[in-house]
Short mmCIF file of N, CA and C in Angstrom, two decimals:
data_model
loop_
_atom_site.label_atom_id
_atom_site.label_comp_id
_atom_site.label_asym_id
_atom_site.label_seq_id
_atom_site.Cartn_x
_atom_site.Cartn_y
_atom_site.Cartn_z
N UNK A 931 137.63 110.74 18.03
CA UNK A 931 137.10 112.24 18.92
C UNK A 931 138.50 113.29 18.52
N UNK A 932 137.82 114.31 17.31
CA UNK A 932 138.62 115.58 17.07
C UNK A 932 139.22 116.42 18.88
N UNK A 933 140.76 116.87 17.94
CA UNK A 933 141.95 117.92 18.77
C UNK A 933 140.94 119.22 19.26
N UNK A 934 139.97 119.59 18.76
CA UNK A 934 139.41 120.21 18.74
C UNK A 934 138.08 120.06 19.81
N UNK A 935 137.51 119.04 19.96
CA UNK A 935 136.00 118.17 20.67
C UNK A 935 136.95 118.30 21.99
N UNK A 936 137.96 117.15 21.99
CA UNK A 936 138.87 116.77 23.23
C UNK A 936 138.72 118.03 24.31
N UNK A 937 139.52 119.01 23.66
CA UNK A 937 139.69 120.57 24.32
C UNK A 937 138.42 121.11 24.38
N UNK A 938 137.57 121.28 23.77
CA UNK A 938 136.54 122.36 24.56
C UNK A 938 134.90 120.48 25.63
N UNK A 939 135.50 119.01 25.85
CA UNK A 939 135.46 118.77 26.67
C UNK A 939 136.09 118.89 28.15
N UNK A 940 137.31 118.94 27.73
CA UNK A 940 137.88 119.15 28.79
C UNK A 940 138.17 120.95 29.64
N UNK A 941 137.66 121.48 28.95
CA UNK A 941 137.61 123.04 29.03
C UNK A 941 135.92 122.92 30.06
N UNK A 942 135.18 121.54 29.21
CA UNK A 942 133.77 122.55 30.31
C UNK A 942 133.88 121.44 31.20
N UNK A 943 134.49 120.50 31.74
CA UNK A 943 134.88 119.42 32.82
C UNK A 943 135.85 120.70 34.01
N UNK A 944 137.07 121.78 33.34
CA UNK A 944 137.25 122.12 34.40
C UNK A 944 136.30 123.19 34.89
N UNK A 945 135.48 123.94 34.04
CA UNK A 945 134.94 125.08 34.17
C UNK A 945 133.33 124.15 35.33
N UNK A 946 133.35 123.02 35.87
CA UNK A 946 132.08 122.52 36.49
C UNK A 946 132.82 122.38 37.88
N UNK A 947 134.29 122.08 37.46
CA UNK A 947 135.21 121.61 39.30
C UNK A 947 134.80 122.98 39.31
N UNK A 948 135.32 124.41 38.32
CA UNK A 948 136.20 125.08 39.44
C UNK A 948 134.83 125.61 40.06
N UNK A 949 133.83 125.84 39.58
CA UNK A 949 132.09 126.01 39.66
C UNK A 949 132.11 125.90 41.33
N UNK A 950 132.35 125.09 41.11
CA UNK A 950 131.91 123.61 42.75
C UNK A 950 132.38 124.72 43.29
N UNK A 951 133.55 125.02 43.64
CA UNK A 951 134.42 124.34 44.87
C UNK A 951 133.90 126.30 45.93
N UNK A 952 133.66 127.18 45.10
CA UNK A 952 132.96 127.99 46.21
C UNK A 952 131.77 127.57 46.57
N UNK A 953 131.30 126.52 46.34
CA UNK A 953 130.41 126.24 46.70
C UNK A 953 129.92 125.45 48.24
N UNK A 954 131.67 125.18 48.59
CA UNK A 954 132.10 124.55 49.98
C UNK A 954 132.37 125.31 51.07
N UNK A 955 131.79 125.66 52.06
CA UNK A 955 131.26 127.36 53.14
C UNK A 955 132.45 126.86 53.56
N UNK A 956 133.26 128.29 53.99
CA UNK A 956 134.33 127.99 54.99
C UNK A 956 134.16 128.35 56.62
N UNK A 957 134.35 127.38 57.61
CA UNK A 957 133.94 127.54 59.48
C UNK A 957 133.46 129.05 59.32
N UNK A 958 132.86 129.26 60.15
CA UNK A 958 133.14 130.79 60.57
C UNK A 958 133.37 130.82 62.12
N UNK A 959 134.08 131.83 61.54
CA UNK A 959 135.42 132.60 62.74
C UNK A 959 134.97 133.22 64.03
N UNK A 960 134.84 132.61 64.98
CA UNK A 960 134.49 133.27 66.60
C UNK A 960 135.48 134.22 66.76
N UNK A 961 135.05 135.48 66.93
CA UNK A 961 136.02 136.44 67.67
C UNK A 961 136.50 136.64 68.93
N UNK A 962 138.06 137.22 69.33
CA UNK A 962 137.62 137.38 70.97
C UNK A 962 137.61 139.04 70.76
N UNK A 963 136.46 139.19 71.56
CA UNK A 963 136.64 140.84 72.13
C UNK A 963 137.34 141.60 73.53
N UNK A 964 137.21 142.62 72.88
CA UNK A 964 138.15 143.86 74.44
C UNK A 964 138.87 141.88 75.55
N UNK A 965 139.34 141.34 75.32
CA UNK A 965 139.96 140.90 75.95
C UNK A 965 138.79 138.92 76.39
N UNK A 966 137.71 139.14 75.63
CA UNK A 966 136.41 138.27 75.71
C UNK A 966 136.92 137.10 74.67
N UNK A 967 136.52 135.78 75.11
CA UNK A 967 136.61 134.73 74.32
C UNK A 967 135.38 134.91 73.73
N UNK A 968 135.72 134.04 72.33
CA UNK A 968 134.22 133.52 72.29
C UNK A 968 134.40 132.11 72.78
N UNK A 969 132.54 131.50 72.91
CA UNK A 969 131.49 131.97 72.87
C UNK A 969 130.46 132.80 74.44
N UNK A 970 131.28 133.56 75.12
CA UNK A 970 131.11 134.01 76.20
C UNK A 970 130.56 135.68 76.47
N UNK A 971 129.73 135.91 76.95
CA UNK A 971 129.01 137.37 77.64
C UNK A 971 130.49 137.12 78.74
N UNK A 972 131.44 138.48 78.40
CA UNK A 972 131.75 139.03 80.20
C UNK A 972 131.70 140.62 80.37
N UNK A 973 131.85 140.16 81.79
CA UNK A 973 131.33 141.09 82.74
C UNK A 973 131.94 142.12 82.93
N UNK A 974 132.46 143.39 83.18
CA UNK A 974 133.88 143.59 82.96
C UNK A 974 133.37 144.22 84.86
N UNK A 975 133.98 145.37 86.05
CA UNK A 975 134.16 146.19 86.95
C UNK A 975 135.01 147.47 85.91
N UNK A 976 134.77 148.78 85.65
CA UNK A 976 135.28 149.38 85.28
C UNK A 976 134.71 149.43 83.65
N UNK A 977 135.17 149.92 82.51
CA UNK A 977 134.99 150.08 80.85
C UNK A 977 135.45 149.04 80.80
N UNK A 978 134.76 148.02 79.15
CA UNK A 978 135.65 146.93 78.67
C UNK A 978 136.65 147.82 77.87
N UNK A 979 136.96 148.71 77.82
CA UNK A 979 138.50 148.91 77.00
C UNK A 979 139.52 148.53 78.07
N UNK A 980 138.88 149.55 79.88
CA UNK A 980 139.91 149.74 80.51
C UNK A 980 139.99 148.35 81.85
N UNK A 981 138.60 148.18 81.67
CA UNK A 981 138.61 147.27 83.60
C UNK A 981 138.80 145.91 82.87
N UNK A 982 138.84 145.64 84.17
CA UNK A 982 138.51 143.91 84.22
C UNK A 982 137.62 142.93 84.50
N UNK A 983 137.89 141.86 84.22
CA UNK A 983 136.51 140.72 83.65
C UNK A 983 136.57 140.74 85.10
N UNK A 984 135.82 140.81 85.51
CA UNK A 984 135.52 139.50 86.71
C UNK A 984 134.73 138.47 86.50
N UNK A 985 133.30 137.88 85.32
CA UNK A 985 133.24 136.85 85.70
C UNK A 985 132.77 137.07 83.95
N UNK A 986 132.49 135.34 83.93
CA UNK A 986 132.09 134.72 81.83
C UNK A 986 131.18 133.93 82.25
N UNK A 987 130.05 134.17 81.00
CA UNK A 987 129.55 133.15 81.08
C UNK A 987 128.72 133.07 79.71
N UNK A 988 128.06 131.83 79.18
CA UNK A 988 127.97 130.78 78.13
C UNK A 988 126.20 130.00 78.33
N UNK A 989 126.81 129.19 79.24
CA UNK A 989 124.86 128.95 79.24
C UNK A 989 123.89 129.90 79.10
N UNK A 990 122.51 129.27 78.20
CA UNK A 990 121.97 129.76 77.93
C UNK A 990 120.98 129.67 78.76
N UNK A 991 120.03 131.03 79.04
CA UNK A 991 119.13 130.95 80.48
C UNK A 991 119.60 132.01 81.37
N UNK A 992 118.36 131.45 82.26
CA UNK A 992 118.69 133.76 83.38
C UNK A 992 119.67 132.39 84.57
N UNK A 993 120.42 133.34 85.10
CA UNK A 993 121.26 133.05 85.60
C UNK A 993 121.82 134.42 86.86
N UNK A 994 121.06 134.17 88.34
CA UNK A 994 122.30 134.90 89.08
C UNK A 994 123.22 135.18 89.34
N UNK A 995 123.88 136.29 89.14
CA UNK A 995 125.40 136.54 89.62
C UNK A 995 125.71 136.46 91.04
N UNK A 996 126.59 136.11 91.39
CA UNK A 996 127.66 135.54 92.63
C UNK A 996 127.47 137.47 93.87
N UNK A 997 126.81 136.76 95.01
CA UNK A 997 126.33 137.89 95.98
C UNK A 997 127.26 139.20 96.13
N UNK A 998 128.50 139.02 95.99
CA UNK A 998 129.58 139.58 95.95
C UNK A 998 130.37 140.22 94.48
N UNK A 999 129.14 140.32 93.76
CA UNK A 999 129.32 140.46 92.32
C UNK A 999 128.21 141.40 91.90
N UNK A 1000 127.07 141.34 92.45
CA UNK A 1000 126.01 141.76 92.67
C UNK A 1000 126.17 143.07 92.12
N UNK A 1001 125.46 143.60 91.52
CA UNK A 1001 125.45 145.67 91.16
C UNK A 1001 126.99 145.91 91.49
N UNK A 1002 127.63 145.64 90.70
CA UNK A 1002 129.41 145.81 89.88
C UNK A 1002 129.83 146.00 89.08
N UNK A 1003 128.79 145.48 88.19
CA UNK A 1003 129.17 145.15 86.85
C UNK A 1003 129.53 146.86 85.80
N UNK A 1004 129.78 147.22 85.41
CA UNK A 1004 130.25 148.72 84.93
C UNK A 1004 130.56 148.90 83.49
N UNK A 1005 130.74 147.77 82.23
CA UNK A 1005 130.43 147.27 81.09
C UNK A 1005 130.44 145.18 80.53
N UNK A 1006 129.87 145.39 79.40
CA UNK A 1006 129.36 144.00 78.88
C UNK A 1006 129.68 143.87 77.84
N UNK A 1007 130.91 142.37 77.11
CA UNK A 1007 130.89 141.92 75.70
C UNK A 1007 130.78 140.48 75.32
N UNK A 1008 129.51 140.99 74.54
CA UNK A 1008 129.30 139.53 74.45
C UNK A 1008 129.47 138.96 73.01
N UNK A 1009 130.37 138.20 73.24
CA UNK A 1009 130.62 137.49 72.13
C UNK A 1009 130.09 136.73 70.54
N UNK A 1010 128.85 136.44 71.26
CA UNK A 1010 127.71 135.35 70.66
C UNK A 1010 127.90 136.04 69.41
N UNK A 1011 127.69 134.91 68.80
CA UNK A 1011 127.36 134.68 66.85
C UNK A 1011 125.74 135.14 66.74
N UNK A 1012 125.16 134.61 67.52
CA UNK A 1012 123.98 134.46 67.93
C UNK A 1012 122.88 134.72 68.81
N UNK A 1013 123.06 134.63 69.51
CA UNK A 1013 122.53 135.44 70.99
C UNK A 1013 122.76 136.80 71.66
N UNK A 1014 121.13 137.04 71.99
CA UNK A 1014 122.28 137.91 72.47
C UNK A 1014 121.19 137.74 73.94
N UNK A 1015 121.40 138.85 74.37
CA UNK A 1015 121.67 138.90 76.43
C UNK A 1015 120.54 139.76 76.98
N UNK A 1016 120.24 139.48 78.54
CA UNK A 1016 119.63 140.35 79.08
C UNK A 1016 120.48 140.39 79.40
N UNK A 1017 120.64 141.88 80.75
CA UNK A 1017 120.72 142.13 81.77
C UNK A 1017 120.61 143.10 83.35
N UNK A 1018 119.64 142.23 84.32
CA UNK A 1018 118.75 142.33 84.82
C UNK A 1018 119.00 143.18 86.51
N UNK A 1019 117.97 144.08 86.52
CA UNK A 1019 117.77 144.47 88.24
C UNK A 1019 116.48 144.37 88.27
N UNK A 1020 116.74 143.33 89.76
CA UNK A 1020 115.42 142.88 90.07
C UNK A 1020 115.67 143.80 91.67
N UNK A 1021 116.15 144.59 91.48
CA UNK A 1021 116.11 145.30 92.38
C UNK A 1021 115.22 146.41 91.94
N UNK A 1022 114.46 146.88 91.05
CA UNK A 1022 113.68 147.59 90.55
C UNK A 1022 112.52 147.07 90.85
N UNK A 1023 111.69 148.19 90.32
CA UNK A 1023 110.14 148.09 90.62
C UNK A 1023 109.18 148.27 89.61
N UNK A 1024 108.83 147.30 88.66
CA UNK A 1024 109.84 145.91 88.32
C UNK A 1024 110.38 145.67 87.88
N UNK A 1025 110.97 144.42 87.83
CA UNK A 1025 112.02 144.67 86.86
C UNK A 1025 112.31 144.77 85.68
N UNK A 1026 113.60 145.39 85.11
CA UNK A 1026 113.87 146.33 84.37
C UNK A 1026 115.01 144.81 83.95
N UNK A 1027 115.25 145.16 82.49
CA UNK A 1027 116.62 145.32 81.55
C UNK A 1027 117.26 145.92 80.48
N UNK A 1028 118.37 145.81 80.46
CA UNK A 1028 118.89 146.34 79.05
C UNK A 1028 119.44 145.28 78.15
N UNK A 1029 118.61 145.14 76.85
CA UNK A 1029 119.57 143.87 76.28
C UNK A 1029 120.46 144.32 75.48
N UNK A 1030 122.06 143.34 75.61
CA UNK A 1030 122.83 143.53 74.85
C UNK A 1030 122.93 143.13 73.72
N UNK A 1031 122.31 143.29 72.15
CA UNK A 1031 122.28 142.03 71.04
C UNK A 1031 123.77 141.09 70.63
N UNK A 1032 124.30 140.64 69.47
CA UNK A 1032 125.14 140.33 69.55
C UNK A 1032 126.62 140.39 68.85
N UNK A 1033 127.87 140.32 68.99
CA UNK A 1033 128.87 141.04 68.86
C UNK A 1033 129.01 142.05 68.78
N UNK A 1034 128.34 142.49 71.02
CA UNK A 1034 128.30 144.05 70.91
C UNK A 1034 129.02 144.21 72.30
N UNK A 1035 129.59 145.24 72.56
CA UNK A 1035 130.12 145.53 73.55
C UNK A 1035 129.90 146.98 74.25
N UNK A 1036 129.22 146.71 75.45
CA UNK A 1036 128.59 147.64 76.34
C UNK A 1036 129.00 148.74 77.24
N UNK A 1037 128.82 150.37 77.27
CA UNK A 1037 129.57 150.55 78.74
C UNK A 1037 128.05 150.43 79.54
N UNK A 1038 127.83 150.39 80.81
CA UNK A 1038 126.47 150.25 80.54
C UNK A 1038 126.43 151.71 81.74
N UNK A 1039 127.37 152.43 81.98
CA UNK A 1039 127.15 154.20 82.39
C UNK A 1039 127.05 154.85 80.91
N UNK A 1040 127.06 154.12 80.20
CA UNK A 1040 126.08 155.59 79.10
C UNK A 1040 124.84 155.12 78.85
N UNK A 1041 123.87 154.44 79.10
CA UNK A 1041 122.77 154.14 79.40
C UNK A 1041 121.75 154.21 80.82
N UNK A 1042 121.32 155.46 80.06
CA UNK A 1042 120.34 155.76 81.27
C UNK A 1042 118.95 154.37 81.64
N UNK A 1043 119.18 154.54 83.56
CA UNK A 1043 118.41 153.74 84.09
C UNK A 1043 117.01 154.38 84.32
N UNK A 1044 115.82 153.64 83.64
CA UNK A 1044 114.37 154.30 83.97
C UNK A 1044 114.36 154.41 85.94
N UNK A 1045 114.80 154.33 86.39
CA UNK A 1045 114.45 154.60 88.14
C UNK A 1045 115.77 155.81 88.04
N UNK A 1046 116.72 156.31 87.22
CA UNK A 1046 116.99 157.08 87.65
C UNK A 1046 118.76 156.79 87.54
N UNK A 1047 119.77 157.56 87.52
CA UNK A 1047 121.03 157.65 87.11
C UNK A 1047 121.22 156.06 85.79
N UNK A 1048 122.76 155.36 86.33
CA UNK A 1048 122.46 155.01 84.45
C UNK A 1048 122.63 153.08 84.87
N UNK A 1049 122.69 152.60 84.19
CA UNK A 1049 122.75 150.79 84.54
C UNK A 1049 124.32 150.25 85.10
N UNK A 1050 125.02 151.21 84.67
CA UNK A 1050 126.52 150.36 86.23
C UNK A 1050 125.69 150.50 87.33
N UNK A 1051 126.85 148.94 88.27
CA UNK A 1051 126.30 148.84 89.12
C UNK A 1051 124.88 148.64 89.74
N UNK A 1052 123.99 148.37 88.00
CA UNK A 1052 122.59 148.36 88.80
C UNK A 1052 122.39 146.25 88.77
N UNK A 1053 122.57 145.47 87.82
CA UNK A 1053 122.21 144.61 87.57
C UNK A 1053 123.46 143.49 87.87
N UNK A 1054 122.15 142.02 88.42
CA UNK A 1054 122.32 141.30 89.93
C UNK A 1054 121.42 139.87 88.27
N UNK A 1055 121.48 139.98 87.39
CA UNK A 1055 120.90 138.07 86.05
C UNK A 1055 121.62 138.91 85.26
N UNK A 1056 121.54 138.24 84.91
CA UNK A 1056 122.18 138.32 83.29
C UNK A 1056 120.47 136.85 83.32
N UNK A 1057 120.40 136.93 81.81
CA UNK A 1057 119.74 135.39 80.51
C UNK A 1057 120.46 135.79 79.00
N UNK A 1058 121.24 134.47 78.87
CA UNK A 1058 121.91 134.43 77.60
C UNK A 1058 120.75 133.91 77.00
N UNK A 1059 120.12 134.34 75.89
CA UNK A 1059 119.15 133.81 74.96
C UNK A 1059 119.06 133.16 73.97
N UNK A 1060 118.57 131.89 73.91
CA UNK A 1060 118.86 130.80 72.67
C UNK A 1060 119.24 130.90 71.40
N UNK A 1061 120.06 130.44 70.53
CA UNK A 1061 119.79 131.06 69.27
C UNK A 1061 118.72 131.73 68.21
N UNK A 1062 117.83 130.89 68.20
CA UNK A 1062 116.57 130.91 68.03
C UNK A 1062 116.22 132.79 68.49
N UNK A 1063 117.24 133.43 68.71
CA UNK A 1063 116.09 134.86 68.54
C UNK A 1063 117.09 135.40 67.84
N UNK A 1064 117.82 135.29 67.20
CA UNK A 1064 119.24 135.62 66.33
C UNK A 1064 119.56 136.78 66.34
N UNK A 1065 120.04 136.97 67.90
CA UNK A 1065 121.16 138.24 68.34
C UNK A 1065 120.86 139.20 68.63
N UNK A 1066 119.28 139.40 68.14
CA UNK A 1066 118.60 140.30 67.80
C UNK A 1066 117.77 141.40 69.77
N UNK A 1067 117.56 143.03 69.99
CA UNK A 1067 116.98 142.97 70.55
C UNK A 1067 115.45 143.45 70.20
N UNK A 1068 114.87 143.17 70.37
CA UNK A 1068 113.43 143.91 70.06
C UNK A 1068 113.91 143.56 68.09
N UNK A 1069 114.38 142.79 67.81
CA UNK A 1069 114.43 142.31 66.62
C UNK A 1069 115.51 143.93 66.04
N UNK A 1070 115.88 144.18 66.94
CA UNK A 1070 117.30 145.13 66.19
C UNK A 1070 118.56 145.27 67.01
N UNK A 1071 119.61 145.14 65.81
CA UNK A 1071 121.06 145.28 66.20
C UNK A 1071 121.00 146.02 67.60
N UNK A 1072 120.36 147.18 68.19
CA UNK A 1072 120.59 148.00 68.63
C UNK A 1072 120.59 147.42 70.67
N UNK A 1073 120.69 148.30 71.22
CA UNK A 1073 121.57 147.85 72.70
C UNK A 1073 119.17 148.64 72.97
N UNK A 1074 118.62 147.55 73.61
CA UNK A 1074 116.91 148.12 74.07
C UNK A 1074 116.99 147.89 75.40
N UNK A 1075 116.23 148.59 76.14
CA UNK A 1075 115.71 148.01 77.68
C UNK A 1075 113.78 147.59 77.57
N UNK A 1076 113.79 147.46 78.64
CA UNK A 1076 112.47 147.11 79.18
C UNK A 1076 111.95 146.43 80.39
N UNK A 1077 110.88 146.02 79.73
CA UNK A 1077 110.18 145.89 81.69
C UNK A 1077 110.57 144.15 82.06
N UNK A 1078 110.50 143.35 82.77
CA UNK A 1078 110.92 141.80 82.65
C UNK A 1078 109.20 141.30 82.86
#
């Protein structure tokens, strides 16, 4: 085999090896947001920038808030990459929800409640949706509201 043929074969083999490198995916990076660790949904007294976390939730499904913390949430941080979250007001008739998409922080006082006022201090149940919802609210990455 000539030197030129060996050099060509070596360069070809190196090219194949280098081309295969980008196919190895790096693990997804989970991020902490406003003091809330991944993969939690944190609920705040006060804004998410200056308030304090009173609770954090991780498990998908409906979960009632402790009696002492019902209707005290002013802000929410959803660090989950694939899950949206409903904050539910069961005192409204019918029950109402505000949907927080994946990787989103929201001050609830910035959102009008359908019954008047804002969503701040009007939440008593949380629902974390499973990953099959892709972390969207009605197909979008925007905060949405609705009736349960």
